[in-house]
Coordinates of C-alpha atoms in Angstrom, one line a residue:
X1277 CA 16.1 -31.0 15.9
X1278 CA 15.3 -27.5 18.0
X1279 CA 14.2 -29.5 21.0
X1280 CA 17.9 -31.4 20.7
X1281 CA 19.9 -28.2 20.5
X1282 CA 17.8 -26.4 23.1
X1283 CA 18.7 -29.8 25.5
X1284 CA 22.3 -29.3 24.4
X1285 CA 22.8 -25.5 24.9
X1286 CA 21.1 -25.3 28.0
X1287 CA 23.5 -28.4 29.0
X1288 CA 26.2 -26.6 27.2
X1289 CA 25.6 -23.2 29.7
X1290 CA 25.4 -25.8 33.1
X1291 CA 28.4 -27.9 32.5
X1292 CA 30.6 -24.1 31.9
X1293 CA 29.4 -22.5 34.9
X1294 CA 29.5 -25.1 37.1
X1295 CA 33.1 -25.5 36.0
X1296 CA 34.0 -21.4 36.0
X1297 CA 32.1 -21.5 39.7
X1298 CA 34.4 -24.4 41.1
X1299 CA 37.6 -23.1 39.7
X1300 CA 36.3 -19.8 40.9
X1301 CA 35.5 -20.9 44.4
X1302 CA 38.5 -23.1 45.1
X1303 CA 40.3 -20.5 44.5
X1304 CA 38.8 -18.2 46.8
X1305 CA 38.6 -20.2 49.6
X1306 CA 42.4 -20.8 48.8
X1307 CA 43.0 -17.0 48.8
X1308 CA 41.0 -16.5 51.8
X1309 CA 43.6 -18.6 53.7
X1310 CA 46.5 -16.8 52.5
X1311 CA 45.0 -13.6 53.4
X1312 CA 44.0 -14.5 57.0
X1313 CA 47.3 -16.0 57.9
X1314 CA 49.4 -12.8 56.0
X1315 CA 50.4 -16.0 53.0
X1316 CA 51.9 -18.0 55.7
X1317 CA 49.4 -20.3 56.8
X1318 CA 50.1 -23.3 59.2
X1319 CA 50.7 -26.1 57.6
X1320 CA 48.0 -27.9 59.8
X1321 CA 45.7 -25.1 58.1
X1322 CA 46.4 -25.8 54.9
X1323 CA 46.1 -30.2 55.3
X1324 CA 42.4 -29.5 56.0
X1325 CA 42.5 -27.4 53.1
X1326 CA 41.5 -29.9 50.2
X1327 CA 38.8 -31.8 52.8
X1328 CA 37.0 -28.6 53.9
X1329 CA 37.4 -27.4 50.3
X1330 CA 34.8 -30.3 48.7
X1331 CA 32.2 -29.7 51.0
X1332 CA 32.5 -26.1 51.3
X1333 CA 32.7 -25.5 47.1
X1334 CA 29.8 -28.7 46.9
X1335 CA 27.5 -26.7 49.2
X1336 CA 27.9 -23.1 47.4
X1337 CA 27.7 -25.0 44.0
X1338 CA 24.1 -26.3 45.7
X1339 CA 22.9 -23.0 46.8
X1340 CA 23.9 -21.4 43.5
X1341 CA 21.6 -23.4 41.6
X1342 CA 18.4 -23.4 44.0
X1343 CA 19.4 -20.0 43.8
X1344 CA 19.1 -20.1 40.0
X1345 CA 22.5 -18.9 39.3
X1346 CA 23.0 -21.9 36.5
X1347 CA 19.7 -20.7 34.9
X1348 CA 20.8 -17.1 33.6
X1349 CA 21.6 -16.1 30.2
X1350 CA 25.4 -15.6 30.2
X1351 CA 24.7 -12.2 27.9
X1352 CA 22.6 -11.0 31.1
X1353 CA 23.3 -10.3 34.5
X1354 CA 21.9 -7.2 36.5
X1355 CA 20.8 -6.4 39.7
X1356 CA 18.6 -9.0 40.5
X1357 CA 21.2 -11.3 39.3
X1358 CA 23.7 -10.1 42.1
X1359 CA 21.1 -10.1 45.0
X1360 CA 20.8 -13.8 44.5
X1361 CA 25.0 -14.6 44.2
X1362 CA 24.8 -12.4 47.7
X1363 CA 21.9 -14.6 49.2
X1364 CA 23.6 -17.9 47.8
X1365 CA 27.0 -17.0 49.0
X1366 CA 25.8 -15.3 52.4
X1367 CA 23.4 -18.5 53.4
X1368 CA 27.0 -20.7 52.7
X1369 CA 28.9 -18.7 54.8
X1370 CA 26.2 -18.7 57.9
X1371 CA 26.3 -22.9 57.4
X1372 CA 29.7 -22.8 57.9
X1373 CA 29.5 -20.7 61.1
X1374 CA 26.8 -22.8 62.3
X1375 CA 29.0 -25.7 61.7
X1376 CA 31.8 -23.9 63.3
X1377 CA 30.0 -22.9 66.8
X1378 CA 28.9 -26.8 67.1
X1379 CA 32.2 -27.6 67.4
X1380 CA 33.2 -28.6 64.0
X1381 CA 36.6 -26.2 64.3
X1382 CA 38.3 -29.5 62.4
X1383 CA 35.9 -29.9 59.7
X1384 CA 35.7 -26.4 58.7
X1385 CA 37.5 -22.7 58.2
X1386 CA 38.4 -20.5 60.7
X1387 CA 35.7 -17.7 61.3
X1388 CA 38.4 -14.8 59.7
X1389 CA 38.6 -17.2 56.5
X1390 CA 34.8 -17.6 56.7
X1391 CA 34.5 -13.7 56.6
X1392 CA 37.1 -13.3 53.7
X1393 CA 36.2 -16.3 51.5
X1394 CA 32.5 -14.6 51.9
X1395 CA 33.4 -11.1 50.3
X1396 CA 35.4 -12.8 47.5
X1397 CA 33.2 -15.5 46.9
X1398 CA 30.2 -12.7 45.9
X1399 CA 32.8 -10.5 44.1
X1400 CA 34.8 -13.6 41.9
X1401 CA 31.1 -14.8 40.9
X1402 CA 29.5 -11.2 40.0
X1403 CA 33.0 -9.8 38.7
X1404 CA 33.1 -12.8 36.1
X1405 CA 29.4 -12.6 35.3
X1406 CA 29.7 -9.3 34.7
X1407 CA 32.5 -9.6 32.8
X1408 CA 30.9 -12.4 30.7
X1409 CA 28.0 -9.8 30.2
X1410 CA 30.5 -7.1 29.0
X1411 CA 32.5 -9.3 26.3
X1412 CA 29.5 -10.8 24.8
X1413 CA 28.3 -7.7 24.9
X1414 CA 30.9 -6.3 22.9
X1415 CA 32.4 -8.8 20.8
X1416 CA 29.1 -10.3 19.6
X1417 CA 26.5 -7.5 19.5
X1418 CA 25.0 -7.6 15.8
X1419 CA 27.0 -5.2 13.2
X1420 CA 25.1 -2.0 12.7
X1421 CA 23.3 -2.1 9.3
X1422 CA 23.2 0.3 6.3
X1423 CA 25.9 2.3 8.2
X1424 CA 29.4 2.6 8.5
X1425 CA 29.6 5.1 11.6
X1426 CA 26.6 4.8 14.2
X1427 CA 25.2 7.7 15.0
X1428 CA 25.9 10.1 18.1
X1429 CA 22.7 10.7 20.2
X1430 CA 22.1 13.0 22.7
X1431 CA 19.4 12.2 25.3
X1432 CA 17.0 14.5 26.8
X1433 CA 15.8 13.1 30.5
X1434 CA 18.8 11.5 32.7
X1435 CA 15.8 10.2 35.0
X1436 CA 15.2 6.5 34.9
X1437 CA 13.9 6.1 31.4
X1438 CA 16.8 8.3 30.0
X1439 CA 19.2 5.7 31.7
X1440 CA 17.3 2.6 30.8
X1441 CA 16.9 4.0 26.7
X1442 CA 21.3 4.5 27.3
X1443 CA 21.8 1.0 28.5
X1444 CA 19.7 -0.2 25.7
X1445 CA 21.3 1.6 22.9
X1446 CA 24.8 0.8 24.4
X1447 CA 24.2 -3.2 24.3
X1448 CA 22.5 -3.2 21.3
X1449 CA 24.7 -1.7 18.9
X1450 CA 22.9 -3.1 16.1
X1451 CA 20.5 -0.3 16.7
X1452 CA 22.9 1.6 15.3
X1453 CA 22.6 4.7 18.1
X1454 CA 25.8 5.7 20.2
X1455 CA 24.5 7.7 23.2
X1456 CA 27.2 10.2 23.9
X1457 CA 25.6 12.9 26.1
X1458 CA 22.1 13.5 28.1
X1459 CA 20.7 16.6 28.8
X1460 CA 18.4 17.4 32.1
X1461 CA 16.2 20.1 33.4
X1462 CA 17.3 19.3 36.8
X1463 CA 20.7 21.1 37.6
X1464 CA 21.5 18.7 41.0
X1465 CA 22.3 16.4 37.4
X1466 CA 24.5 18.8 35.8
X1467 CA 27.9 17.9 35.4
X1468 CA 27.3 14.3 36.6
X1469 CA 27.5 11.0 34.7
X1470 CA 24.9 8.2 33.9
X1471 CA 26.0 4.8 32.8
X1472 CA 29.6 7.0 32.4
X1473 CA 27.7 9.1 30.0
X1474 CA 27.8 12.9 30.9
X1475 CA 25.4 15.2 31.8
X1476 CA 25.9 18.4 30.1
X1477 CA 23.4 20.5 31.1
X1478 CA 19.8 21.9 30.4
X1479 CA 18.4 21.0 26.9
X1480 CA 18.8 24.8 26.4
X1481 CA 22.7 24.4 26.3
X1482 CA 22.7 22.3 23.2
X1483 CA 22.8 26.1 21.3
X1484 CA 26.3 26.1 22.7
X1485 CA 29.2 25.5 20.3
X1486 CA 31.5 25.1 22.9
X1487 CA 30.2 21.4 23.7
X1488 CA 31.1 20.2 20.7
X1489 CA 29.1 16.9 20.6
X1490 CA 28.4 16.4 16.9
X1491 CA 25.2 15.3 17.7
X1492 CA 23.2 13.0 14.7
X1493 CA 20.0 12.9 16.7
X1494 CA 18.4 13.4 20.0
X1495 CA 15.7 11.3 21.7
X1496 CA 13.6 13.2 24.1
X1497 CA 13.2 10.5 27.0
X1498 CA 10.8 12.1 29.1
X1499 CA 7.6 10.7 28.8
X1500 CA 5.9 12.2 31.7
X1501 CA 7.0 15.7 30.9
X1502 CA 3.6 18.3 29.7
X1503 CA 2.8 18.8 26.3
X1504 CA 4.1 22.4 26.5
X1505 CA 7.6 21.4 27.3
X1506 CA 7.9 18.8 24.7
X1507 CA 6.7 21.4 22.2
X1508 CA 9.5 23.6 23.6
X1509 CA 12.1 20.9 23.3
X1510 CA 10.8 19.9 19.7
X1511 CA 11.1 23.8 18.6
X1512 CA 14.7 23.7 20.1
X1513 CA 15.7 20.5 18.1
X1514 CA 14.0 22.1 14.5
X1515 CA 16.2 25.2 15.0
X1516 CA 19.0 23.2 15.8
X1517 CA 18.4 21.4 12.6
X1518 CA 18.3 18.1 14.5
X1519 CA 16.3 14.7 14.2
X1520 CA 14.9 13.8 17.0
X1521 CA 12.6 10.9 18.0
X1522 CA 10.7 10.0 21.5
X1523 CA 10.2 6.8 23.7
X1524 CA 6.7 5.5 23.7
X1525 CA 4.2 6.9 26.1
X1526 CA 4.5 6.2 30.0
X1527 CA 1.3 4.0 29.9
X1528 CA 2.9 1.8 27.1
X1529 CA 6.2 1.6 29.5
X1530 CA 4.1 0.8 32.3
X1531 CA 2.5 -1.8 31.5
X1532 CA 4.7 -3.3 29.4
X1533 CA 3.5 -3.2 26.1
X1534 CA 6.4 -1.7 24.5
X1535 CA 10.4 -1.5 25.5
X1536 CA 11.8 1.9 25.9
X1537 CA 14.2 1.6 23.2
X1538 CA 11.4 1.2 20.4
X1539 CA 11.8 5.0 19.6
X1540 CA 9.2 6.9 17.3
X1541 CA 8.5 10.2 16.1
X1542 CA 7.2 12.8 17.9
X1543 CA 3.3 13.0 17.1
X1544 CA 0.9 15.9 17.7
X1545 CA -0.6 13.7 20.0
X1546 CA 3.0 14.7 22.4
X1547 CA 2.4 18.7 21.9
X1548 CA -1.3 18.4 22.3
X1549 CA -1.3 16.0 25.6
X1550 CA -3.5 17.2 28.5
X1551 CA -2.3 16.1 32.3
X1552 CA -3.2 12.6 32.8
X1553 CA -6.7 11.8 33.6
X1554 CA -6.3 9.6 36.6
X1555 CA -9.2 6.8 36.9
X1556 CA -11.0 5.4 40.0
X1557 CA -9.8 1.7 38.6
X1558 CA -11.4 -0.1 41.2
X1559 CA -15.1 1.1 40.8
X1560 CA -14.4 0.4 36.6
X1561 CA -13.2 -3.2 37.7
X1562 CA -16.2 -4.1 39.7
X1563 CA -18.8 -3.5 37.0
X1564 CA -16.6 -5.0 34.2
X1565 CA -15.1 -8.3 36.1
X1566 CA -16.7 -11.4 35.3
X1567 CA -19.2 -9.9 33.5
X1568 CA -20.3 -10.5 29.8
X1569 CA -19.7 -6.9 28.0
X1570 CA -20.8 -6.0 24.2
X1571 CA -18.9 -3.4 22.3
X1572 CA -20.9 -2.1 19.4
X1573 CA -19.0 -0.4 16.4
X1574 CA -16.0 -2.7 18.4
X1575 CA -13.7 -2.2 14.9
X1576 CA -13.8 1.8 14.9
X1577 CA -11.4 4.1 16.5
X1578 CA -13.0 4.1 19.9
X1579 CA -14.7 1.2 20.0
X1580 CA -11.4 -0.9 19.3
X1581 CA -9.6 1.3 22.2
X1582 CA -13.2 0.1 24.4
X1583 CA -12.0 -3.2 24.1
X1584 CA -8.6 -2.9 24.3
X1585 CA -9.5 -1.1 28.0
X1586 CA -12.2 -3.5 28.9
X1587 CA -10.4 -6.8 28.4
X1588 CA -8.0 -5.5 30.9
X1589 CA -10.5 -5.7 33.7
X1590 CA -11.0 -9.5 33.0
X1591 CA -14.6 -9.4 31.8
X1592 CA -16.2 -13.2 31.2
X1593 CA -16.6 -12.6 28.3
X1594 CA -16.0 -9.5 25.2
X1595 CA -18.4 -9.6 22.7
X1596 CA -17.3 -7.5 19.6
X1597 CA -20.1 -6.6 17.2
X1598 CA -18.8 -4.8 14.1
X1599 CA -20.3 -4.8 10.8
X1600 CA -16.5 -4.3 8.9
X1601 CA -14.9 -7.5 8.9
X1602 CA -11.6 -6.0 7.9
X1603 CA -11.8 -3.7 11.2
X1604 CA -13.0 -6.2 13.1
X1605 CA -10.0 -9.2 12.2
X1606 CA -7.7 -6.0 13.2
X1607 CA -9.0 -6.2 17.2
X1608 CA -9.5 -10.2 17.2
X1609 CA -5.6 -10.3 16.3
X1610 CA -4.7 -7.4 18.3
X1611 CA -6.5 -9.1 21.6
X1612 CA -5.1 -12.5 20.8
X1613 CA -1.5 -11.2 21.2
X1614 CA -2.3 -8.9 24.0
X1615 CA -3.4 -12.7 25.8
X1616 CA -6.9 -11.5 25.4
X1617 CA -8.2 -14.1 22.5
X1618 CA -9.8 -16.7 25.3
X1619 CA -12.2 -13.9 26.2
X1620 CA -13.2 -11.9 23.0
X1621 CA -15.3 -13.3 20.5
X1622 CA -15.7 -11.3 17.3
X1623 CA -19.3 -11.1 15.7
X1624 CA -19.8 -9.6 12.5
X1625 CA -23.3 -7.9 12.9
X1626 CA -25.3 -4.7 11.5
X1627 CA -27.0 -2.9 14.3
X1628 CA -29.8 -2.1 12.1
X1629 CA -30.3 -6.3 11.4
X1630 CA -32.8 -7.0 14.0
X1631 CA -32.9 -10.3 13.9
X1632 CA -28.6 -10.7 14.0
X1633 CA -28.9 -9.0 17.2
X1634 CA -31.8 -10.6 18.5
X1635 CA -29.7 -13.8 18.3
X1636 CA -26.9 -12.1 19.6
X1637 CA -28.1 -10.4 22.7
X1638 CA -30.5 -14.2 23.2
X1639 CA -27.6 -16.1 23.2
X1640 CA -25.1 -14.8 25.2
X1641 CA -26.7 -12.4 27.4
X1642 CA -24.5 -9.8 27.9
X1643 CA -24.7 -7.7 31.3
X1644 CA -22.9 -4.4 30.2
X1645 CA -23.6 -2.7 26.9
X1646 CA -21.2 0.0 25.2
X1647 CA -23.0 1.3 22.1
X1648 CA -19.6 2.7 20.0
X1649 CA -21.4 1.9 16.4
X1650 CA -22.2 5.6 14.4
X1651 CA -21.8 7.3 11.0
X1652 CA -20.1 10.4 12.7
X1653 CA -18.3 12.3 9.9
X1654 CA -20.4 15.3 9.4
X1655 CA -20.2 16.8 5.5
X1656 CA -20.7 13.4 4.4
X1657 CA -23.7 13.4 7.0
X1658 CA -24.6 16.6 6.1
X1659 CA -25.5 15.1 2.3
X1660 CA -27.1 12.3 3.5
X1661 CA -29.6 13.3 6.6
X1662 CA -31.4 9.7 6.0
X1663 CA -28.5 7.5 6.7
X1664 CA -27.2 9.3 10.0
X1665 CA -30.7 9.5 11.6
X1666 CA -31.1 5.7 10.5
X1667 CA -27.7 4.5 11.6
X1668 CA -26.9 7.0 15.2
X1669 CA -30.7 7.5 16.1
X1670 CA -32.6 4.3 15.1
X1671 CA -29.5 2.1 15.7
X1672 CA -29.1 3.5 19.3
X1673 CA -32.9 2.8 19.9
X1674 CA -32.6 -0.6 18.4
X1675 CA -29.7 -1.2 20.6
X1676 CA -31.2 0.1 23.4
X1677 CA -34.6 -1.9 23.2
X1678 CA -33.1 -4.9 22.9
X1679 CA -30.7 -4.6 26.0
X1680 CA -34.2 -3.2 27.9
X1681 CA -35.7 -6.3 26.7
X1682 CA -32.8 -8.8 27.4
X1683 CA -31.7 -7.5 31.3
X1684 CA -28.8 -5.4 30.5
X1685 CA -27.5 -4.2 34.0
X1686 CA -25.8 -0.7 32.1
X1687 CA -26.1 0.7 28.6
X1688 CA -23.4 3.3 27.7
X1689 CA -24.1 5.5 24.5
X1690 CA -21.0 7.3 23.3
X1691 CA -21.9 10.4 21.9
X1692 CA -20.5 13.9 20.9
X1693 CA -19.8 17.6 22.1
X1694 CA -21.4 17.9 18.5
X1695 CA -25.0 16.7 19.9
X1696 CA -25.0 20.6 22.0
X1697 CA -27.4 22.6 20.1
X1698 CA -26.1 21.0 17.1
X1699 CA -25.7 22.9 13.5
X1700 CA -25.2 19.6 12.0
X1701 CA -27.5 16.1 10.9
X1702 CA -24.5 14.2 12.4
X1703 CA -24.9 16.2 15.4
X1704 CA -28.4 16.3 15.6
X1705 CA -28.7 12.5 14.8
X1706 CA -27.0 12.0 18.4
X1707 CA -28.9 14.3 19.8
X1708 CA -31.8 12.4 19.2
X1709 CA -30.3 8.9 20.6
X1710 CA -29.5 10.9 23.8
X1711 CA -33.2 11.7 24.0
X1712 CA -34.1 8.5 23.3
X1713 CA -32.0 6.8 26.2
X1714 CA -32.9 9.3 28.7
X1715 CA -36.7 9.1 27.8
X1716 CA -36.1 5.0 28.3
X1717 CA -34.7 5.2 31.4
X1718 CA -37.2 7.7 32.8
X1719 CA -40.5 5.0 31.4
X1720 CA -38.1 1.9 33.2
X1721 CA -36.2 3.3 35.8
X1722 CA -35.9 0.0 37.7
X1723 CA -34.2 -2.0 34.9
X1724 CA -31.5 -0.8 32.7
X1725 CA -29.3 2.2 34.0
X1726 CA -29.2 4.0 30.5
X1727 CA -26.7 6.7 30.1
X1728 CA -24.4 8.7 27.3
X1729 CA -21.3 9.7 27.5
X1730 CA -20.0 13.0 25.0
X1731 CA -16.7 14.1 24.2
X1732 CA -14.8 16.4 21.9
X1733 CA -12.6 15.3 18.9
X1734 CA -10.4 12.5 19.3
X1735 CA -6.6 13.0 18.5
X1736 CA -5.8 10.4 15.6
X1737 CA -9.3 8.9 15.3
X1738 CA -10.1 7.5 11.4
X1739 CA -11.8 10.7 9.6
X1740 CA -10.4 13.4 11.6
X1741 CA -8.6 16.4 10.7
X1742 CA -4.8 14.9 12.0
X1743 CA -4.6 12.4 9.1
X1744 CA -6.2 14.2 7.0
X1745 CA -3.9 17.0 7.2
X1746 CA -0.8 14.5 7.6
X1747 CA -1.9 13.4 3.9
X1748 CA -1.7 17.3 3.0
X1749 CA 1.8 18.0 4.4
X1750 CA 2.9 14.3 2.8
X1751 CA 1.4 15.6 -0.7
X1752 CA 3.3 18.9 -0.3
X1753 CA 0.5 21.5 0.7
X1754 CA -1.5 23.3 1.1
X1755 CA -3.0 22.5 4.3
X1756 CA -6.8 23.4 4.0
X1757 CA -8.2 25.2 7.3
X1758 CA -11.7 26.0 7.1
X1759 CA -11.7 29.3 9.2
X1760 CA -8.6 31.3 10.7
X1761 CA -10.6 31.3 14.2
X1762 CA -12.3 28.0 14.3
X1763 CA -12.0 26.0 17.6
X1764 CA -12.1 22.6 18.7
X1765 CA -11.8 20.8 21.9
X1766 CA -9.2 17.5 21.5
X1767 CA -8.3 14.4 23.4
X1768 CA -6.5 11.2 22.9
X1769 CA -8.7 7.9 21.9
X1770 CA -7.3 6.3 25.4
X1771 CA -8.5 9.5 27.4
X1772 CA -11.8 9.5 25.8
X1773 CA -12.2 6.0 26.3
X1774 CA -11.3 6.1 30.0
X1775 CA -13.8 9.0 30.3
X1776 CA -16.6 6.4 29.2
X1777 CA -15.6 3.8 31.6
X1778 CA -14.9 5.6 34.4
X1779 CA -18.8 7.0 33.8
X1780 CA -20.4 3.6 33.0
X1781 CA -18.7 3.1 36.7
X1782 CA -20.8 6.4 38.1
X1783 CA -24.0 6.3 36.4
X1784 CA -27.1 5.5 38.2
X1785 CA -29.1 6.3 34.8
X1786 CA -30.7 8.8 32.8
X1787 CA -27.2 11.5 32.8
X1788 CA -25.3 12.9 30.3
X1789 CA -21.4 12.6 31.1
X1790 CA -18.6 14.9 29.5
X1791 CA -15.0 15.5 30.6
X1792 CA -13.5 18.7 31.8
X1793 CA -11.7 19.5 28.1
X1794 CA -9.2 21.9 29.1
X1795 CA -8.9 24.8 26.6
X1796 CA -10.1 24.3 22.9
X1797 CA -7.3 24.6 20.2
X1798 CA -7.0 26.6 16.7
X1799 CA -7.3 24.2 14.0
X1800 CA -5.1 26.7 12.7
X1801 CA -2.1 26.3 15.2
X1802 CA -2.5 22.4 14.9
X1803 CA -2.0 22.8 11.5
X1804 CA 1.3 24.8 11.8
X1805 CA 2.1 22.3 14.4
X1806 CA 2.2 19.6 12.3
X1807 CA 3.9 21.3 9.5
X1808 CA 6.9 22.2 11.6
X1809 CA 6.8 18.6 13.0
X1810 CA 7.4 17.3 9.5
X1811 CA 10.6 19.6 9.5
X1812 CA 8.9 22.0 7.0
X1813 CA 8.2 25.7 7.8
X1814 CA 4.7 27.2 7.6
X1815 CA 3.3 29.5 5.0
X1816 CA 7.1 29.2 3.1
X1817 CA 7.3 25.4 2.3
X1818 CA 3.7 24.7 3.4
X1819 CA 1.1 26.8 2.5
X1820 CA -2.0 27.1 4.4
X1821 CA -5.6 27.8 2.9
X1822 CA -8.6 28.8 4.2
X1823 CA -11.9 27.3 2.5
X1824 CA -14.3 28.3 5.0
X1825 CA -16.9 26.8 7.1
X1826 CA -18.4 23.7 5.9
X1827 CA -22.3 23.2 5.8
X1828 CA -23.4 22.6 9.5
X1829 CA -19.5 23.0 10.9
X1830 CA -19.5 25.6 13.9
X1831 CA -16.5 28.2 14.9
X1832 CA -16.8 26.4 18.5
X1833 CA -17.9 23.5 20.3
X1834 CA -19.6 23.8 23.4
X1835 CA -20.2 22.0 26.6
X1836 CA -23.8 21.8 27.4
X1837 CA -27.4 22.6 26.7
X1838 CA -29.7 25.2 28.2
X1839 CA -31.7 23.4 30.4
X1840 CA -29.2 20.5 31.4
X1841 CA -28.4 21.5 35.2
X1842 CA -24.3 20.2 35.7
X1843 CA -23.7 18.2 38.5
X1844 CA -20.0 17.2 39.8
X1845 CA -19.3 13.6 40.2
X1846 CA -16.6 12.0 42.6
X1847 CA -14.4 12.2 39.8
X1848 CA -12.7 16.2 39.6
X1849 CA -12.7 15.4 35.9
X1850 CA -15.9 14.2 34.8
X1851 CA -19.2 16.3 34.9
X1852 CA -22.7 14.6 35.2
X1853 CA -25.5 16.6 33.2
X1854 CA -29.2 16.2 34.3
X1855 CA -32.3 17.5 32.6
X1856 CA -36.2 16.4 32.2
X1857 CA -36.6 13.4 30.1
X1858 CA -39.3 13.7 27.5
X1859 CA -42.4 11.5 28.0
X1860 CA -41.7 8.1 26.2
X1861 CA -45.0 8.5 24.1
X1862 CA -43.6 12.0 22.7
X1863 CA -40.2 10.6 22.2
X1864 CA -41.5 7.1 20.1
X1865 CA -44.6 9.4 18.2
X1866 CA -42.1 11.4 17.3
X1867 CA -39.4 9.2 15.7
X1868 CA -42.6 7.0 14.0
X1869 CA -42.4 10.5 12.4
X1870 CA -39.0 10.7 11.2
X1871 CA -39.1 7.3 10.4
X1872 CA -41.4 7.6 7.8
X1873 CA -40.2 10.7 6.7
X1874 CA -36.7 9.4 6.0
X1875 CA -37.5 7.1 3.4
X1876 CA -39.3 9.8 0.9
X1877 CA -38.2 13.5 1.9
X1878 CA -35.5 15.5 0.8
X1879 CA -32.8 16.0 2.5
X1880 CA -33.6 19.8 3.7
X1881 CA -37.0 18.1 4.1
X1882 CA -35.4 16.0 6.9
X1883 CA -33.5 18.6 8.4
X1884 CA -37.0 20.4 9.3
X1885 CA -38.3 17.5 10.7
X1886 CA -35.6 16.9 12.6
X1887 CA -35.3 20.6 13.9
X1888 CA -39.2 20.1 15.4
X1889 CA -38.2 17.3 17.3
X1890 CA -34.5 18.7 18.6
X1891 CA -35.2 22.6 18.8
X1892 CA -32.1 23.6 19.5
X1893 CA -30.3 22.0 15.8
X1894 CA -29.3 24.9 13.4
X1895 CA -30.0 22.8 10.0
X1896 CA -28.1 24.3 7.0
X1897 CA -30.4 24.5 4.2
X1898 CA -29.6 24.6 0.8

């Protein structure tokens, strides 16, 4: 039934457009004769009109079909379609002129008629297609749902993204949003019009009462604007008591993941965003394309983003190892929707399950491993140090040993800035993992290239401060901050993963990489901004409560250990730390002692043992 309907609708469009084009083209040719001879054409010329018209119109219809102007959906007609109309009519006119110059004057129109006919035909075909589009958009658009009156919308940004948004909103009345004004920082655009919508001035002119725009909402269509400017615009809209939304990020728009009309609320990531990091994608592609790549912890915040970005570089196979079946299912379905289902393979497995991991490595023989599986929640790990050591240290050791034994070319450990002069078990367990992979590379420098990547807090990751603050705000507060002076480095998940991939392409083995993370952010300022984004006032609508530093927490994070030499890389935003690795015999002996300790010692005793092997670790003892 559906196939029959499709065929009928396609045939109807073909016949309808063919009939319209035929009538139009005959009229254009007739009118061309009239204009050429000042509406008094000689009888001989008009006598040959029908004989000439049949083959000329047939030629034009054939060329319109060749340039796919019978396939276009009537509702859509844009610049590319108009170009094809010009190509088809121009080609027809060129054929007529060629026939005329070869002596076929009796079977072709005069040269003046050919020129006029070209202009009229292009205008008529393009004009009718545009008229059909306008008619269908105006009278057959879905009605506004749930509202008698469409909302009046202002758009911040009169560039390409803003113009595309306005066009989408005008075409699709079902959104219930009508653009009535543009605002832009560029003075050259002021007092002009975009899609017949006025550009009334800078966003700050919104405060001028004389504009009388009666806006219900404002959309920020400036995806490439600095975070500072976005923050200023959000503050302006909050003071004006206007609801605001924003378009998707430039990365999403550029890759086609979303449409410009898929509006979303302004998030804290938009206000804390950093300048985009330009990656050397050719270097990354070289180590991933046609390779079997394995990601542990593939269902986590970092692991899942690793899978998304790795899949875009066309590996031969992407092995996704994860112990949570729900998280693994979610990333598998997402990759299928993105068109990567053919290369991605979900594998349930625990990195501490020796037999399962041995099977995965021997069966699929990965060439590159990204080890993201870890326990990362600082307070939870502080109370259960044995679990932190088992997963973050011995789990890393187990996967690294397998990588070496099975000939993996590159092994990248995902570490953290909390491993630097650690004050908590989570950071210390990660530091022990770093120590092991560095020693492993030093012991076998001609085999697997082992390296680690450190980065700061990741915006929006599971268990991070932002989801916690969001829940506290939704519950009416208070928002709980540990200390008024506590600061942290932040980066987005895609940025952190980009660093991992960039580092993996630059590493020669034995290094620890870290991104230039910019300036640290005060957590209390972050809390205030999140409260304001919710349309509330800090310390009035929502209280901020200081609860004191938790066990193992620092006031601020650091970048490197003492004894680590900072060296630049060819990427301006990536630093390389090189330190003297410990002998493998020493590290193996330390881990053996630690392995015995974690199974039969109290948590403070375990912390003291860890400190023996990580001297910079300052444990919190109860």
